[in-house]
PDB file of C-alpha atoms and ligand atoms in Angstrom:
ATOM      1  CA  UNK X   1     -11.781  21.993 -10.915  1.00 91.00           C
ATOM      2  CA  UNK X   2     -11.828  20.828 -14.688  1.00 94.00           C
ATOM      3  CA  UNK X   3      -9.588  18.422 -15.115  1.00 97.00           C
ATOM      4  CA  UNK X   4      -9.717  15.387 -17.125  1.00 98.00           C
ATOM      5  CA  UNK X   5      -8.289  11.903 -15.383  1.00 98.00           C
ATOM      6  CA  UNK X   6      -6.369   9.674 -17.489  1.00 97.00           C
ATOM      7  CA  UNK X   7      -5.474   5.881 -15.743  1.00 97.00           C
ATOM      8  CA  UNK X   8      -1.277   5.197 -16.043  1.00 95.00           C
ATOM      9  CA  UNK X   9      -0.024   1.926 -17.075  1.00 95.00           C
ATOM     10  CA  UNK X  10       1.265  -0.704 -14.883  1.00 95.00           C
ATOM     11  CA  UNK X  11       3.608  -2.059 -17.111  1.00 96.00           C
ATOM     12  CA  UNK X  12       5.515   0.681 -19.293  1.00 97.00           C
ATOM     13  CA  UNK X  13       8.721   1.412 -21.183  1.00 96.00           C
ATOM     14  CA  UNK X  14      11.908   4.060 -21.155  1.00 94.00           C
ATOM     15  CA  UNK X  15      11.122   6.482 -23.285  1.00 96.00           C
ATOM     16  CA  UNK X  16       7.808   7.296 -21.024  1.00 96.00           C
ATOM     17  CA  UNK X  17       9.865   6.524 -17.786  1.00 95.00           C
ATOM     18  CA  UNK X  18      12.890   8.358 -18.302  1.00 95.00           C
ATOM     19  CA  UNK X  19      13.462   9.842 -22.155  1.00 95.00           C
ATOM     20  CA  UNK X  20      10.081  12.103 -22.641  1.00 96.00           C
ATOM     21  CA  UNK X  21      10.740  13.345 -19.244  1.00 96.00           C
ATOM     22  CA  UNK X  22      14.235  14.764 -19.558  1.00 95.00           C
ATOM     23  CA  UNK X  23      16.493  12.122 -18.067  1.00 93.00           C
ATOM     24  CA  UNK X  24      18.739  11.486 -21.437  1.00 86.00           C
ATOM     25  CA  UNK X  25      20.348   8.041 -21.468  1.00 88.00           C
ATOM     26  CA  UNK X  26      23.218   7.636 -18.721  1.00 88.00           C
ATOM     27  CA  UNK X  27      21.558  10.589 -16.671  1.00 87.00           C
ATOM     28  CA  UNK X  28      22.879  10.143 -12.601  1.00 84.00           C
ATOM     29  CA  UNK X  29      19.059  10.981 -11.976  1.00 84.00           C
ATOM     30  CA  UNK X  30      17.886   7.856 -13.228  1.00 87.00           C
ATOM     31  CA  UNK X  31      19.732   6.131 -10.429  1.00 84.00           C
ATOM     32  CA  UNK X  32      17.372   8.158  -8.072  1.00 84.00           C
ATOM     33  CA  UNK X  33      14.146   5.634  -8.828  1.00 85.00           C
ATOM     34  CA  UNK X  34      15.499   1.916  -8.205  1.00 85.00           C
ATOM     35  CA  UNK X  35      12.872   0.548 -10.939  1.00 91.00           C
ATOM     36  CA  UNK X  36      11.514  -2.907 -11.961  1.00 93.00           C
ATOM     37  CA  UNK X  37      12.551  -4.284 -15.428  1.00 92.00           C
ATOM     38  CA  UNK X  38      11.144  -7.003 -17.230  1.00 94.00           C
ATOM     39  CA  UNK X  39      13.586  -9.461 -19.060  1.00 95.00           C
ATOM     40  CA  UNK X  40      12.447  -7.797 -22.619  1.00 95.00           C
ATOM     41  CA  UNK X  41      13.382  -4.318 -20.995  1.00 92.00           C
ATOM     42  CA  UNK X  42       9.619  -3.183 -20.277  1.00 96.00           C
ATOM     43  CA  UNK X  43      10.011  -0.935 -17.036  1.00 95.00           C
ATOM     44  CA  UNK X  44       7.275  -0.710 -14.024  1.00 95.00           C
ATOM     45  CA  UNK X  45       6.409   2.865 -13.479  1.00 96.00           C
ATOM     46  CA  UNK X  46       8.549   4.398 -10.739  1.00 94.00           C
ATOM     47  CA  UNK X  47       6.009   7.580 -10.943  1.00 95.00           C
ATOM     48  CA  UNK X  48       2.767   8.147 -12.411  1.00 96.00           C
ATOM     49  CA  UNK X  49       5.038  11.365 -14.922  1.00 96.00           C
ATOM     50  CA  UNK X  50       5.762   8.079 -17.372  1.00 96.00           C
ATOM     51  CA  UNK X  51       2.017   9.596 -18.225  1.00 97.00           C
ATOM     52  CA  UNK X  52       3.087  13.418 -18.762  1.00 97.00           C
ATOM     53  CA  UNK X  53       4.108  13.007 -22.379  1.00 98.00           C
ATOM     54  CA  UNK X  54       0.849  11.073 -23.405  1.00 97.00           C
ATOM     55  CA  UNK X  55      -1.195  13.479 -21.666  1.00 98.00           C
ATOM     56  CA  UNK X  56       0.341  16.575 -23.606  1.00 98.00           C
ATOM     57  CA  UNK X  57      -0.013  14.504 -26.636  1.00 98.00           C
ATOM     58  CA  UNK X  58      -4.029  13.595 -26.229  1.00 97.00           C
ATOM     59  CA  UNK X  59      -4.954  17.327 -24.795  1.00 97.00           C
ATOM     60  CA  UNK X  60      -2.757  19.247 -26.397  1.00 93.00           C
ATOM     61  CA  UNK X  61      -3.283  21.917 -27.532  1.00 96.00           C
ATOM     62  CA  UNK X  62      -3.435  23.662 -24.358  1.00 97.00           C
ATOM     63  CA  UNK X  63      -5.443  24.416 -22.124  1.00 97.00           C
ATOM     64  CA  UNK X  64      -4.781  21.030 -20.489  1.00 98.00           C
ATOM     65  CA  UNK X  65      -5.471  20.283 -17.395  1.00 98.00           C
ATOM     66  CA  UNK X  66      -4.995  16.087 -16.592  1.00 98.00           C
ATOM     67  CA  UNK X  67      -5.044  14.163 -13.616  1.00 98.00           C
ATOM     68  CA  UNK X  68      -3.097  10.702 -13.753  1.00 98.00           C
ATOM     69  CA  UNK X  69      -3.894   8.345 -11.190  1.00 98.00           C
ATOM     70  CA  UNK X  70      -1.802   4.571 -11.145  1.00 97.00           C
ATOM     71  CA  UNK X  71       0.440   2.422  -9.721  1.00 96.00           C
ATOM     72  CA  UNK X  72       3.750   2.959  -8.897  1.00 96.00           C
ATOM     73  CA  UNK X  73       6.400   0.050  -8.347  1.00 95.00           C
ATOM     74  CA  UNK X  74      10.255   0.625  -6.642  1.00 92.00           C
ATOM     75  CA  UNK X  75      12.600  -2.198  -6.101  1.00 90.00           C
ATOM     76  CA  UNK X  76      13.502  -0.933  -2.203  1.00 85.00           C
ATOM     77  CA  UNK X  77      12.978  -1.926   1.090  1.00 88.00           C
ATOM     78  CA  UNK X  78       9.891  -1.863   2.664  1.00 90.00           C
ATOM     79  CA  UNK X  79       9.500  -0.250   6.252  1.00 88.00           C
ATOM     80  CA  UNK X  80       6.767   1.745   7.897  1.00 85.00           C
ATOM     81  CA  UNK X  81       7.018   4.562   5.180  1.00 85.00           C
ATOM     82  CA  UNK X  82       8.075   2.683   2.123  1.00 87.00           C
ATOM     83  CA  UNK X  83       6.361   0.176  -0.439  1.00 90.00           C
ATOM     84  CA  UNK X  84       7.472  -1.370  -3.357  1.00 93.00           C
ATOM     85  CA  UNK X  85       4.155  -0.702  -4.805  1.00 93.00           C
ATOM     86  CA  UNK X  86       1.899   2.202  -3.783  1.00 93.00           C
ATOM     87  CA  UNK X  87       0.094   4.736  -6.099  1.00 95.00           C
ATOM     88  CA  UNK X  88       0.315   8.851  -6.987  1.00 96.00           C
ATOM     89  CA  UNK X  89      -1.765  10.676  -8.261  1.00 97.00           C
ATOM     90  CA  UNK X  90       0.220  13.092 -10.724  1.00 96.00           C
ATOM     91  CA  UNK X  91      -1.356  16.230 -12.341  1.00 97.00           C
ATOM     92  CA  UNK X  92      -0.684  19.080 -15.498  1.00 98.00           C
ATOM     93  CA  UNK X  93      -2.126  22.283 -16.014  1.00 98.00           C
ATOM     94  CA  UNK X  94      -0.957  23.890 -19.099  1.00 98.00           C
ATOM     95  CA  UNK X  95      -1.997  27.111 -20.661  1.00 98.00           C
ATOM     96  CA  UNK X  96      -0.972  30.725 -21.724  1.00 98.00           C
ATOM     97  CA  UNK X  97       0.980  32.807 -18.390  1.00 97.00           C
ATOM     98  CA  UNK X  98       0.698  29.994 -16.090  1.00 98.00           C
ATOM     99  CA  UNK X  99       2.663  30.500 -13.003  1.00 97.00           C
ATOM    100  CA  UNK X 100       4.015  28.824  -9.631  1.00 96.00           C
ATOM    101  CA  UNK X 101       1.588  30.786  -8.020  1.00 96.00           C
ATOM    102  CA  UNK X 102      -1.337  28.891 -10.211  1.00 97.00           C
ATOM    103  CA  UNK X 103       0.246  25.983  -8.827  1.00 97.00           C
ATOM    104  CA  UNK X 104       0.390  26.925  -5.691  1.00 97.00           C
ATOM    105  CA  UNK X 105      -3.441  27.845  -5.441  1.00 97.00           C
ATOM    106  CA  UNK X 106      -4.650  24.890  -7.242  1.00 97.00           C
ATOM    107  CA  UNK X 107      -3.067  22.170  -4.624  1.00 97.00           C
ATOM    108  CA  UNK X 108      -3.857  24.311  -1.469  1.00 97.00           C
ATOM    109  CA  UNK X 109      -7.390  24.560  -2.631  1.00 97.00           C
ATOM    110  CA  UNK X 110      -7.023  20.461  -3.016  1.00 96.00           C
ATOM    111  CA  UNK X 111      -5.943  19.843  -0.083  1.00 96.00           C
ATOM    112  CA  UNK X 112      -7.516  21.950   2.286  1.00 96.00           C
ATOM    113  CA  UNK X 113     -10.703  20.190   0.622  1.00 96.00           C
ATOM    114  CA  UNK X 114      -9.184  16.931   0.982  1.00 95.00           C
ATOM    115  CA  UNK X 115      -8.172  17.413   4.347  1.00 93.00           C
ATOM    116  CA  UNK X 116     -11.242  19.250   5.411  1.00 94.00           C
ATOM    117  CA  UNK X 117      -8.981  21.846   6.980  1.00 92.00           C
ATOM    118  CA  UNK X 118      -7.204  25.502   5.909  1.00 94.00           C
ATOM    119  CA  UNK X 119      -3.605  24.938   5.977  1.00 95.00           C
ATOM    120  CA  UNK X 120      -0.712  27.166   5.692  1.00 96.00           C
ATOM    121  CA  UNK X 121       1.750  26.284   3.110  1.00 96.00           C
ATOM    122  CA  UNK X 122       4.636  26.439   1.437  1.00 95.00           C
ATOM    123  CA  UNK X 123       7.473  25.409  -1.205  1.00 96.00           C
ATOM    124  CA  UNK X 124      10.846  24.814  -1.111  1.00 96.00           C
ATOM    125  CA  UNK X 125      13.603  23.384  -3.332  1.00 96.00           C
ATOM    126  CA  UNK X 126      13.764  20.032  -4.665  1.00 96.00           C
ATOM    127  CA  UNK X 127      15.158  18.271  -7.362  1.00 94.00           C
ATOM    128  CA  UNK X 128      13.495  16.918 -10.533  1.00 94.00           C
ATOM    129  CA  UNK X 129      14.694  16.665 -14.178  1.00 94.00           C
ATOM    130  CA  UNK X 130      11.317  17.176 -15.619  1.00 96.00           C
ATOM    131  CA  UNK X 131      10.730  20.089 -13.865  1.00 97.00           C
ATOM    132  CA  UNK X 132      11.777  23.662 -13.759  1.00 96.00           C
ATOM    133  CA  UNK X 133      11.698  25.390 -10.977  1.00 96.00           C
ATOM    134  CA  UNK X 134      11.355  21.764  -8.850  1.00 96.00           C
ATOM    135  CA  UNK X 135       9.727  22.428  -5.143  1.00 96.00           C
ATOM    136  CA  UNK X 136       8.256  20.375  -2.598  1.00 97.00           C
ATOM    137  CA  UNK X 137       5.028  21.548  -1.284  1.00 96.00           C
ATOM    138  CA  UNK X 138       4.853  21.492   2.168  1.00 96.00           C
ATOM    139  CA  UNK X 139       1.767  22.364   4.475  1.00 95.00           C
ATOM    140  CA  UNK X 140       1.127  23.000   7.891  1.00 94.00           C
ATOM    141  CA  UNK X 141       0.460  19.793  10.127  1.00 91.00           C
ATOM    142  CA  UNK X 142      -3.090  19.567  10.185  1.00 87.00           C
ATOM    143  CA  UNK X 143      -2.603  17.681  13.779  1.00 85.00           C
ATOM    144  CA  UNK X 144      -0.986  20.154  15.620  1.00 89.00           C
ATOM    145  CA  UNK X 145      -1.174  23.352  13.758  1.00 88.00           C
ATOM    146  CA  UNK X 146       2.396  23.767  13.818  1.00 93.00           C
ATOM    147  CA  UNK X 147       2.859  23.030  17.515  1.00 94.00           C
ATOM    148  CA  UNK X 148       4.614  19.888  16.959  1.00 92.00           C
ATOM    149  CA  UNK X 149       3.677  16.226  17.072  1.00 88.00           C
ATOM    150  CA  UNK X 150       4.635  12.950  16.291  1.00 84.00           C
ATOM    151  CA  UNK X 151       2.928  12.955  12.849  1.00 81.00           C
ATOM    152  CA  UNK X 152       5.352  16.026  11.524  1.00 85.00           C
ATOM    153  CA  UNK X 153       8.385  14.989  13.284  1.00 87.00           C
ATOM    154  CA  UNK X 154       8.219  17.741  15.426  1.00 93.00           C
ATOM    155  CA  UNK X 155       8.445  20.218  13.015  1.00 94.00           C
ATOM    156  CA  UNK X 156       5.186  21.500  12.463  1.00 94.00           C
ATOM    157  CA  UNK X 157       5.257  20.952   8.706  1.00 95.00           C
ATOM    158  CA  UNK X 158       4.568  18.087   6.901  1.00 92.00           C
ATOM    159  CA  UNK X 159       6.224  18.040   3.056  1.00 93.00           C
ATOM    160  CA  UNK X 160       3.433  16.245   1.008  1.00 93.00           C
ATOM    161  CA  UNK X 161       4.417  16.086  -2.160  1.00 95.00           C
ATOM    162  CA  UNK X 162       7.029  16.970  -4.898  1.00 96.00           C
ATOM    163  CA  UNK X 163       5.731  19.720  -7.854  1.00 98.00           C
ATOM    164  CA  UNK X 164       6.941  22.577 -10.100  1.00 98.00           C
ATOM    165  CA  UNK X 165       6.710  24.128 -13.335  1.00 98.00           C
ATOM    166  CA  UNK X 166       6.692  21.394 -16.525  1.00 98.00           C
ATOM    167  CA  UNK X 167      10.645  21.965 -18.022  1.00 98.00           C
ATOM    168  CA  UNK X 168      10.515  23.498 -21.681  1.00 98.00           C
ATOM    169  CA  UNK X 169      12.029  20.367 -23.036  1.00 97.00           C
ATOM    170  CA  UNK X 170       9.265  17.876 -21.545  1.00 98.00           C
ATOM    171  CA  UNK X 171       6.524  20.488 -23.024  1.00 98.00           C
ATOM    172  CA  UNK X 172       8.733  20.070 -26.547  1.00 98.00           C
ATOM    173  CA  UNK X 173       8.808  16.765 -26.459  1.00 97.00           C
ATOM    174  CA  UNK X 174       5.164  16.856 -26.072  1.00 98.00           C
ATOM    175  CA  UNK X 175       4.338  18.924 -28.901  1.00 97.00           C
ATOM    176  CA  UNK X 176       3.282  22.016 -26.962  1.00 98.00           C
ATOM    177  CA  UNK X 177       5.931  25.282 -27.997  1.00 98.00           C
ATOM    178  CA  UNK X 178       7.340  26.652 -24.533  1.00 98.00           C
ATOM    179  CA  UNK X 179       8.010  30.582 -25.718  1.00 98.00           C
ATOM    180  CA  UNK X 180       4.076  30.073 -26.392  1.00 98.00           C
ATOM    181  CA  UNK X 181       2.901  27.833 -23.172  1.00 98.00           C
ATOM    182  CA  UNK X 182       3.505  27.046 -19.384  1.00 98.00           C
ATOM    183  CA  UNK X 183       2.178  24.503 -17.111  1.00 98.00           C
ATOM    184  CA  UNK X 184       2.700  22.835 -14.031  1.00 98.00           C
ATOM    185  CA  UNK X 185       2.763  19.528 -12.983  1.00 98.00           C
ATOM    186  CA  UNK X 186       2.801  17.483  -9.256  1.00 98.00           C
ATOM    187  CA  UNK X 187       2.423  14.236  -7.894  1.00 96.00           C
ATOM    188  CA  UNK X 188       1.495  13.078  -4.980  1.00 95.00           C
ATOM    189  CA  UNK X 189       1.097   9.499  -3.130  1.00 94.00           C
ATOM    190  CA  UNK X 190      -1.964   8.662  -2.626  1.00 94.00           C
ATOM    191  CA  UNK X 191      -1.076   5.886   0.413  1.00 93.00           C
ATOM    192  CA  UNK X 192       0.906   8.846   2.110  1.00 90.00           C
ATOM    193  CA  UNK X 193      -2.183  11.199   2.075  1.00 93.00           C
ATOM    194  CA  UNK X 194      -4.758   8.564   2.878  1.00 92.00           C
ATOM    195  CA  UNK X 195      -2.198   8.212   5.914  1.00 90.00           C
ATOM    196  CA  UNK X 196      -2.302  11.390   7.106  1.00 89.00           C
ATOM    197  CA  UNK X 197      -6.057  11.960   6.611  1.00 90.00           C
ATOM    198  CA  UNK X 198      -6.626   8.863   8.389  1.00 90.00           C
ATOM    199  CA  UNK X 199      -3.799   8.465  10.743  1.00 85.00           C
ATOM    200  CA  UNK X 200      -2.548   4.842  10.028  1.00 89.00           C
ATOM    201  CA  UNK X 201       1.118   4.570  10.701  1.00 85.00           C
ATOM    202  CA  UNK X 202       2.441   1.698   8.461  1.00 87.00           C
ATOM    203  CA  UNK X 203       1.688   2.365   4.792  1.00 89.00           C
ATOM    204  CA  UNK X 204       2.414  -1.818   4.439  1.00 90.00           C
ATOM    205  CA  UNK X 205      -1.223  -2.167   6.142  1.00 92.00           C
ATOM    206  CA  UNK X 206      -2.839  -0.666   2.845  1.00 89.00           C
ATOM    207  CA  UNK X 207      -2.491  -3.522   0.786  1.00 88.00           C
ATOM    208  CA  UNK X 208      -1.824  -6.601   3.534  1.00 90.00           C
ATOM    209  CA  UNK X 209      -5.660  -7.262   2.692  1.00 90.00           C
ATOM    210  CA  UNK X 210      -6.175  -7.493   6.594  1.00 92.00           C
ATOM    211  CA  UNK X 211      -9.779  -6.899   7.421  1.00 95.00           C
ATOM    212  CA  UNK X 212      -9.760  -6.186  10.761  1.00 94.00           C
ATOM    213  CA  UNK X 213      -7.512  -3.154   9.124  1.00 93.00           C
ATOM    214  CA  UNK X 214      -9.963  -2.357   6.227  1.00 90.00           C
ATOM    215  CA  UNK X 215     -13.290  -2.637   8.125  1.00 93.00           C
ATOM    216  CA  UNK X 216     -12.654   0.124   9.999  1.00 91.00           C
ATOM    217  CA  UNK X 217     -13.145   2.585   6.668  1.00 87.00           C
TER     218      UNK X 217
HETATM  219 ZN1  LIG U 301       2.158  17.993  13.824  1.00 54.38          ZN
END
């Protein structure tokens, strides 16, 4: 599909993490990622966005179109669904009259490759600071088709990852003029869809380094 890919750091700071992405200083959504520090005030990418700004910044000027793979790190507790370090894969698309409904088309036609399957799908509300509208895409369960299984809660849907179009201040603060430009951006984990592709249950396995685990792939 065009796009360039451009690694994240592992180790990065607050401007990238929280300032260039909207979240001014004292900002309650900061308190939403429970990130790693270092003692000299160096923060461990919570998301694979700390990348957004540089991106707009080495493409610019639009078209752009960037994916940003990396490591993500979250001091939380770890259970069958949570790691404290797992990786997204985070994308941007800017250009002249660019709409949801580019967005839309661009990560259905992903993951229906991905998944090897056609999927219904959808969006619904969410909450980012760094984007405007902020959805979560959601897609049919590829298990069931919507019947209902373990793997979708029983729902028949299966939300896979947050998205929505880049706010005007992020673009700004990237260089790129909004009343000229619109993009969007998403990220997704890469564990979580490896997951459902796969069906493994416990995302902990990934990185255990247990090779009766990793033989089988
Ligand atoms: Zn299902």
């Amino acid at each position: 599909m065009g796009f360039n890919v451009l690694e994240s750091r592992q180790i990065d700071d607050d401007y990238h993490m929280f300032e260039s992405l909207n979240f001014p200083k004292g900002h309650p959504a900061r308190d939403m990622y429970d990130t790693f520090t270092t003692e000299e005030g160096y923060i461990l990418p919570a998301h694979t966005s700390t990348m957004q700004n540089r991106a707009l910044k080495m493409y610019g000027p639009p078209p752009i179109a960037v994916v940003l793979p990396g490591r993500c790190f979250r001091n939380e507790a770890t259970d069958a669904g949570h790691e404290h370090t797992f990786h997204q894969i985070e994308g941007i698309y800017v250009d002249k009259n660019i709409s949801l409904g580019n967005m839309q088309a661009t990560i259905k036609t992903f993951l229906e490759a991905y998944l090897k399957k056609e999927l219904e799908v959808k969006v619904q509300p969410a909450y980012f600071p760094f984007t405007e509208p902020d959805c979560e895409f959601v897609i049919s369960c590829p298990f069931c088709n919507k019947a209902g299984c373990s793997t979708c809660g029983h729902s028949g849907w299966i939300e896979i990852m947050g998205c929505g179009m880049i706010h005007p201040n992020v673009l700004r603060e990237g260089g790129i003029d909004p009343e000229e430009y619109s993009g969007f951006a998403w990220g997704f984990g890469v564990d979580r869809l490896t997951m459902i592709k796969l069906g493994i249950n416990d995302i902990r396995y990934i990185r255990e380094s247990n090779l009766n685990f990793l033989k089988q792939f």
